[in-house]
Coordinates of C-alpha atoms and ligand atoms in Angstrom, one line a residue:
M1 CA 0.0 0.0 0.0
L2 CA 1.3 3.5 -0.9
H3 CA 1.1 6.0 1.9
L4 CA 1.6 9.6 1.0
S5 CA 1.8 12.6 3.4
R6 CA -0.2 15.7 2.6
R7 CA 3.0 17.3 1.3
G8 CA 3.6 14.3 -0.9
L9 CA 0.1 14.4 -2.4
A10 CA 0.5 18.1 -3.1
A11 CA 3.7 17.4 -4.9
L12 CA 2.1 14.7 -7.0
A13 CA -0.8 16.9 -7.9
I14 CA 1.6 19.6 -9.1
T15 CA 3.6 17.0 -11.1
A16 CA 0.4 15.7 -12.7
S17 CA -0.5 19.2 -13.9
G18 CA 2.9 19.4 -15.6
A19 CA 4.1 22.4 -13.6
L20 CA 7.1 22.4 -11.3
A21 CA 7.8 18.7 -12.1
A22 CA 11.5 18.8 -11.2
P23 CA 11.2 20.5 -7.8
A24 CA 8.4 18.1 -7.0
L25 CA 10.5 15.1 -7.8
A26 CA 13.4 16.5 -5.8
Q27 CA 11.1 17.0 -2.8
Q28 CA 10.3 13.3 -3.0
A29 CA 13.9 12.1 -3.0
F30 CA 14.7 10.0 0.1
P31 CA 16.7 10.5 2.2
S32 CA 16.9 14.2 1.8
R33 CA 18.9 14.7 5.0
P34 CA 20.7 12.6 7.6
V35 CA 18.8 9.6 9.0
T36 CA 18.7 9.2 12.8
M37 CA 19.0 5.7 14.1
V38 CA 17.7 5.5 17.6
I39 CA 19.3 2.9 19.8
P40 CA 17.1 2.4 22.9
F41 CA 20.1 1.7 25.2
A42 CA 23.2 3.4 26.3
A43 CA 26.3 3.8 24.1
G44 CA 29.0 1.1 24.4
G45 CA 26.5 -1.8 24.9
P46 CA 25.6 -4.6 22.5
T47 CA 22.6 -3.0 20.8
D48 CA 24.7 0.0 20.2
T49 CA 27.5 -2.1 18.8
V50 CA 25.2 -3.8 16.3
G51 CA 23.5 -0.5 15.5
R52 CA 26.7 1.4 14.8
L53 CA 28.0 -1.2 12.4
I54 CA 24.7 -1.3 10.5
A55 CA 24.3 2.5 10.5
Q56 CA 27.7 2.9 8.9
A57 CA 27.0 0.5 6.1
M58 CA 23.5 1.9 5.5
S59 CA 25.0 5.5 5.3
A60 CA 27.2 4.3 2.3
E61 CA 24.2 2.9 0.6
L62 CA 21.7 5.8 1.3
G63 CA 24.2 8.5 0.4
Q64 CA 23.3 10.3 3.7
P65 CA 24.8 9.8 7.1
V66 CA 22.9 7.5 9.4
V67 CA 23.5 9.0 12.8
V68 CA 23.1 6.9 15.9
E69 CA 21.3 8.5 18.8
N70 CA 21.3 6.6 22.1
V71 CA 18.0 7.0 24.0
G72 CA 18.4 4.6 26.9
G73 CA 16.2 4.1 29.9
A74 CA 13.1 2.3 31.0
G75 CA 14.1 -1.1 29.5
G76 CA 14.2 0.3 25.9
T77 CA 10.8 1.9 26.0
L78 CA 12.0 5.5 25.9
G79 CA 13.9 5.0 22.6
A80 CA 11.0 3.1 21.1
Q81 CA 8.6 5.9 22.1
R82 CA 10.8 8.5 20.5
V83 CA 10.5 6.7 17.2
A84 CA 6.8 5.7 17.4
Q85 CA 6.1 9.4 17.8
A86 CA 8.6 10.7 15.2
R87 CA 7.5 12.0 11.7
P88 CA 6.9 8.9 9.5
D89 CA 9.1 10.1 6.7
G90 CA 11.9 7.5 7.1
H91 CA 14.4 10.0 8.6
T92 CA 14.0 8.4 12.1
V93 CA 14.4 4.6 12.5
L94 CA 14.8 2.3 15.5
L95 CA 17.1 -0.5 16.0
H96 CA 15.7 -2.6 18.8
H97 CA 15.9 -6.2 20.1
I98 CA 13.8 -8.9 21.6
G99 CA 12.3 -6.3 23.9
M100 CA 9.9 -5.4 21.1
A101 CA 8.4 -8.8 21.8
T102 CA 8.4 -8.7 25.6
I103 CA 7.5 -5.0 26.2
P104 CA 3.9 -5.3 25.0
T105 CA 3.3 -7.8 27.8
L106 CA 5.6 -6.4 30.5
Y107 CA 4.3 -2.9 30.2
R108 CA 0.5 -2.6 30.7
R109 CA 0.6 1.2 30.4
L110 CA 2.7 3.0 27.8
S111 CA 2.3 6.4 26.1
Y112 CA 3.0 4.8 22.6
D113 CA 1.6 1.8 20.8
P114 CA 4.4 -0.9 21.2
V115 CA 3.1 -2.9 18.3
G116 CA 0.9 -0.8 16.1
G117 CA 3.3 2.2 16.3
F118 CA 5.8 0.7 13.9
E119 CA 6.6 -0.4 10.4
T120 CA 9.0 -3.3 10.2
L121 CA 12.0 -2.8 8.0
G122 CA 13.8 -6.2 8.4
L123 CA 15.5 -8.5 10.9
V124 CA 19.2 -7.8 11.5
T125 CA 20.8 -10.5 13.6
E126 CA 20.3 -13.1 16.3
V127 CA 22.8 -13.0 19.2
P128 CA 23.4 -15.6 21.9
M129 CA 23.6 -14.5 25.5
T130 CA 26.2 -15.4 28.1
L131 CA 25.9 -15.7 31.9
I132 CA 28.8 -13.8 33.4
A133 CA 30.0 -12.5 36.7
R134 CA 32.6 -10.3 38.3
R135 CA 35.9 -12.1 37.9
N136 CA 36.5 -12.7 41.6
I137 CA 33.0 -14.3 42.1
E138 CA 33.2 -17.3 44.5
A139 CA 32.3 -19.9 41.9
N140 CA 34.2 -21.8 39.3
S141 CA 31.4 -23.5 37.4
L142 CA 27.7 -23.0 36.6
A143 CA 26.8 -25.6 39.3
E144 CA 28.9 -23.6 41.9
L145 CA 27.3 -20.3 40.7
V146 CA 23.8 -21.8 41.1
A147 CA 24.8 -23.0 44.7
L148 CA 26.1 -19.4 45.4
I149 CA 22.9 -17.8 44.1
R150 CA 20.8 -20.2 46.3
R151 CA 22.9 -19.4 49.3
R152 CA 23.2 -15.7 49.0
G153 CA 19.9 -14.8 47.1
E154 CA 19.2 -11.1 47.4
G155 CA 22.7 -10.6 48.8
L156 CA 23.8 -10.8 45.2
N157 CA 23.4 -8.0 42.7
Y158 CA 22.1 -8.8 39.2
A159 CA 22.7 -6.0 36.7
N160 CA 20.3 -5.4 33.9
A161 CA 19.2 -2.8 31.4
G162 CA 15.7 -2.3 32.9
I163 CA 12.4 -4.1 32.6
G164 CA 12.0 -5.2 29.0
A165 CA 15.7 -5.5 28.3
A166 CA 17.2 -8.8 27.2
S167 CA 19.3 -8.9 30.4
H168 CA 16.1 -8.6 32.4
L169 CA 14.4 -11.4 30.5
C170 CA 17.5 -13.6 30.9
G171 CA 17.6 -12.8 34.6
L172 CA 13.9 -13.7 35.0
L173 CA 14.7 -17.1 33.3
L174 CA 17.8 -17.6 35.5
M175 CA 16.0 -16.8 38.7
K176 CA 13.2 -19.1 37.8
A177 CA 15.6 -21.9 36.9
V178 CA 17.5 -21.5 40.1
D179 CA 14.3 -20.7 42.0
T180 CA 15.9 -17.8 43.9
R181 CA 15.7 -14.1 43.6
M182 CA 18.7 -11.8 43.4
T183 CA 18.6 -8.0 43.9
T184 CA 18.2 -6.3 40.5
V185 CA 20.2 -3.3 39.6
P186 CA 18.9 -1.5 36.5
Y187 CA 21.1 0.6 34.1
R188 CA 20.3 2.5 30.9
G189 CA 22.1 -0.3 28.9
T190 CA 24.5 -3.1 29.6
G191 CA 27.4 -1.0 28.3
P192 CA 27.5 0.9 31.6
A193 CA 26.5 -2.2 33.5
M194 CA 29.5 -4.0 32.1
N195 CA 31.8 -1.2 33.4
D196 CA 30.5 -1.9 36.9
L197 CA 30.7 -5.7 36.5
V198 CA 34.4 -5.3 35.5
A199 CA 35.0 -3.0 38.4
G200 CA 33.3 -5.6 40.7
T201 CA 30.6 -3.3 42.1
V202 CA 27.8 -5.7 40.8
D203 CA 28.0 -9.5 40.8
I204 CA 26.2 -11.1 37.9
M205 CA 24.8 -10.3 34.5
C206 CA 23.5 -12.0 31.4
D207 CA 24.2 -10.2 28.2
Q208 CA 24.7 -10.6 24.5
T209 CA 28.0 -12.0 23.2
T210 CA 28.3 -8.7 21.2
N211 CA 29.2 -7.1 24.6
T212 CA 30.7 -10.0 26.5
T213 CA 33.0 -11.9 24.1
E214 CA 35.9 -9.5 24.3
Q215 CA 35.7 -9.2 28.1
I216 CA 35.4 -13.0 28.5
R217 CA 38.5 -13.5 26.3
A218 CA 40.4 -10.8 28.2
G219 CA 39.5 -12.4 31.6
T220 CA 38.0 -9.2 33.0
V221 CA 34.7 -11.1 33.8
R222 CA 34.1 -14.8 34.4
A223 CA 31.7 -16.6 32.1
F224 CA 29.6 -19.6 33.1
A225 CA 27.4 -20.5 30.2
V226 CA 26.1 -19.6 26.8
T227 CA 22.3 -19.6 26.7
T228 CA 21.9 -21.4 23.3
P229 CA 21.4 -25.1 22.6
E230 CA 24.8 -25.4 21.0
R231 CA 28.2 -24.0 21.9
I232 CA 29.4 -21.1 19.8
A233 CA 32.5 -20.8 17.7
A234 CA 33.6 -17.4 19.1
L235 CA 33.8 -18.9 22.7
P236 CA 34.3 -22.7 22.1
D237 CA 35.3 -23.5 25.7
L238 CA 32.1 -22.1 27.2
P239 CA 29.5 -24.8 28.0
T240 CA 25.9 -24.3 27.1
S241 CA 23.5 -23.8 30.1
A242 CA 22.2 -27.3 29.6
Q243 CA 25.7 -28.8 29.7
G244 CA 26.3 -26.8 32.9
G245 CA 23.3 -28.2 34.5
L246 CA 20.5 -25.7 33.7
P247 CA 18.5 -27.3 30.8
G248 CA 15.8 -25.0 29.6
F249 CA 17.7 -21.8 30.5
E250 CA 17.8 -20.7 26.9
V251 CA 17.3 -17.3 25.2
S252 CA 18.8 -15.6 22.2
V253 CA 18.4 -12.0 21.3
W254 CA 17.2 -10.9 17.9
H255 CA 17.4 -7.4 16.5
G256 CA 15.2 -5.7 14.0
L257 CA 14.9 -2.3 12.3
Y258 CA 11.7 -0.2 12.5
A259 CA 10.2 3.0 11.2
P260 CA 7.2 4.9 12.6
K261 CA 3.8 3.6 11.5
G262 CA 2.7 5.3 8.3
T263 CA 6.1 5.6 6.7
P264 CA 5.4 5.5 3.0
A265 CA 5.9 2.0 1.3
P266 CA 8.6 3.3 -1.2
I267 CA 10.6 4.6 1.8
V268 CA 10.2 1.4 3.7
A269 CA 11.5 -0.4 0.6
R270 CA 14.4 1.9 0.3
L271 CA 15.4 1.5 3.9
N272 CA 15.0 -2.3 3.6
Q273 CA 17.2 -2.3 0.5
A274 CA 19.9 -0.3 2.4
L275 CA 19.6 -2.8 5.4
V276 CA 20.0 -5.8 3.1
K277 CA 23.1 -4.2 1.6
A278 CA 24.5 -3.7 5.1
L279 CA 23.8 -7.4 5.9
Q280 CA 25.8 -8.4 2.8
D281 CA 28.8 -6.3 3.9
E282 CA 31.8 -8.6 4.4
G283 CA 33.4 -6.4 7.1
I284 CA 30.2 -6.6 9.1
A285 CA 29.9 -10.4 8.7
R286 CA 33.5 -10.7 10.0
R287 CA 33.0 -8.4 12.9
F288 CA 29.7 -10.1 13.8
A289 CA 31.4 -13.6 13.7
D290 CA 34.1 -12.4 16.0
L291 CA 31.4 -11.3 18.4
G292 CA 29.6 -14.6 18.3
T293 CA 26.8 -13.6 15.9
A294 CA 26.0 -13.4 12.2
P295 CA 23.8 -11.2 10.0
V296 CA 20.4 -12.8 9.3
P297 CA 20.3 -14.5 5.8
V298 CA 19.0 -11.8 3.4
A299 CA 16.1 -14.0 2.5
R300 CA 14.8 -13.4 6.0
A301 CA 15.5 -9.7 6.1
T302 CA 12.1 -8.7 4.6
P303 CA 9.6 -6.4 6.4
Q304 CA 7.0 -9.2 6.1
I305 CA 9.1 -11.9 7.6
H306 CA 10.2 -9.5 10.3
R307 CA 6.6 -8.7 11.2
E308 CA 5.6 -12.4 11.3
F309 CA 8.6 -13.3 13.5
W310 CA 7.9 -10.4 15.8
Q311 CA 4.3 -11.4 16.2
A312 CA 5.2 -15.0 16.9
D313 CA 7.8 -14.0 19.5
I314 CA 5.2 -11.8 21.3
A315 CA 2.9 -14.9 21.5
K316 CA 5.8 -17.0 22.6
W317 CA 6.9 -14.8 25.6
R318 CA 3.5 -13.6 26.7
P319 CA 2.6 -16.8 28.8
L320 CA 6.1 -17.0 30.3
I321 CA 6.0 -13.4 31.4
Q322 CA 2.5 -13.7 32.7
A323 CA 3.5 -16.8 34.7
A324 CA 6.4 -14.9 36.2
G325 CA 3.9 -12.2 37.2
Q326 CA 6.5 -9.4 37.2
F327 CA 5.2 -6.4 35.3
A328 CA 6.7 -3.0 34.8
D329 CA 3.7 -1.2 36.4
Ligands
LIG1 N1 22.0 -5.8 26.2 C1 21.1 -4.9 26.8 C2 19.8 -5.6 27.2 O1 19.9 -6.1 28.3 C3 20.8 -3.7 26.0 C4 21.9 -3.0 25.6 O2 22.6 -2.2 26.3 O3 22.2 -3.1 24.4 O4 18.8 -5.7 26.6

């Protein structure tokens, strides 16, 4: 379906009458200025890392800078709100993660529509998560970490990026699997949370490999498990949660690109085309591989598949979140 703004309609009308055709066409060119890519978490974290790589490659394809703006806070809802309420002209896009599928259930009151407020532009990547802790934690294996959590419970601090963040979701699953609650410490993103974990001022975190791989390799944090069914090539020595004794403690984080609802179809198509180009960039594929992830196959990077995947993930997480009974309000 073709959506046109009032301005666009006026421009078309003028073109049809034969007058001012060239300026009217120029007015329709997209993008006509830099595109803002909102990252709903703090700079330096995993969503930021993925977003900046994609933004750079999209800039080259679009012929305009794609400028990252970090709007962290409230588990990724503040950044999402900023884009849902932006002008639907393609110059503001959102790179978000699995939170797009959990927020509609976790937040029963929001000042934007967490599903209907967006056009999907395409899936970007799927990233494993890792369970990590400050390097001097009193545990050497996942079994010992589980015993420590059961012993110390709320005496341990679990860092996350707010309710709705992947780290929050992973923490919910962990605390359910261990049947013990820890004290939750929310940040605007797991970039700043990682700084505190490395400094040892918080104890435990679960975060995407795009943020943890280099710290794990450098030994600045201790890793206990990867939350995928298989081990990953970037961290081959790290057992899966099932191998470590917590079967069912599994989650992987997907990212997608969005525009505000009502963005015209030709602009959606242009942004998707630039995204697909970015996903085919060899430099990005290499960097992603080094961080334990990969671009989605381009056949899956369509707005339609993205929307279907997103809807299915909302349905998948809803009963689990409802059973956990922990909502943001
Ligand atoms: N990894 C974070 C999360 O917990 C978000 C981020 O900082 O990218 O969802």
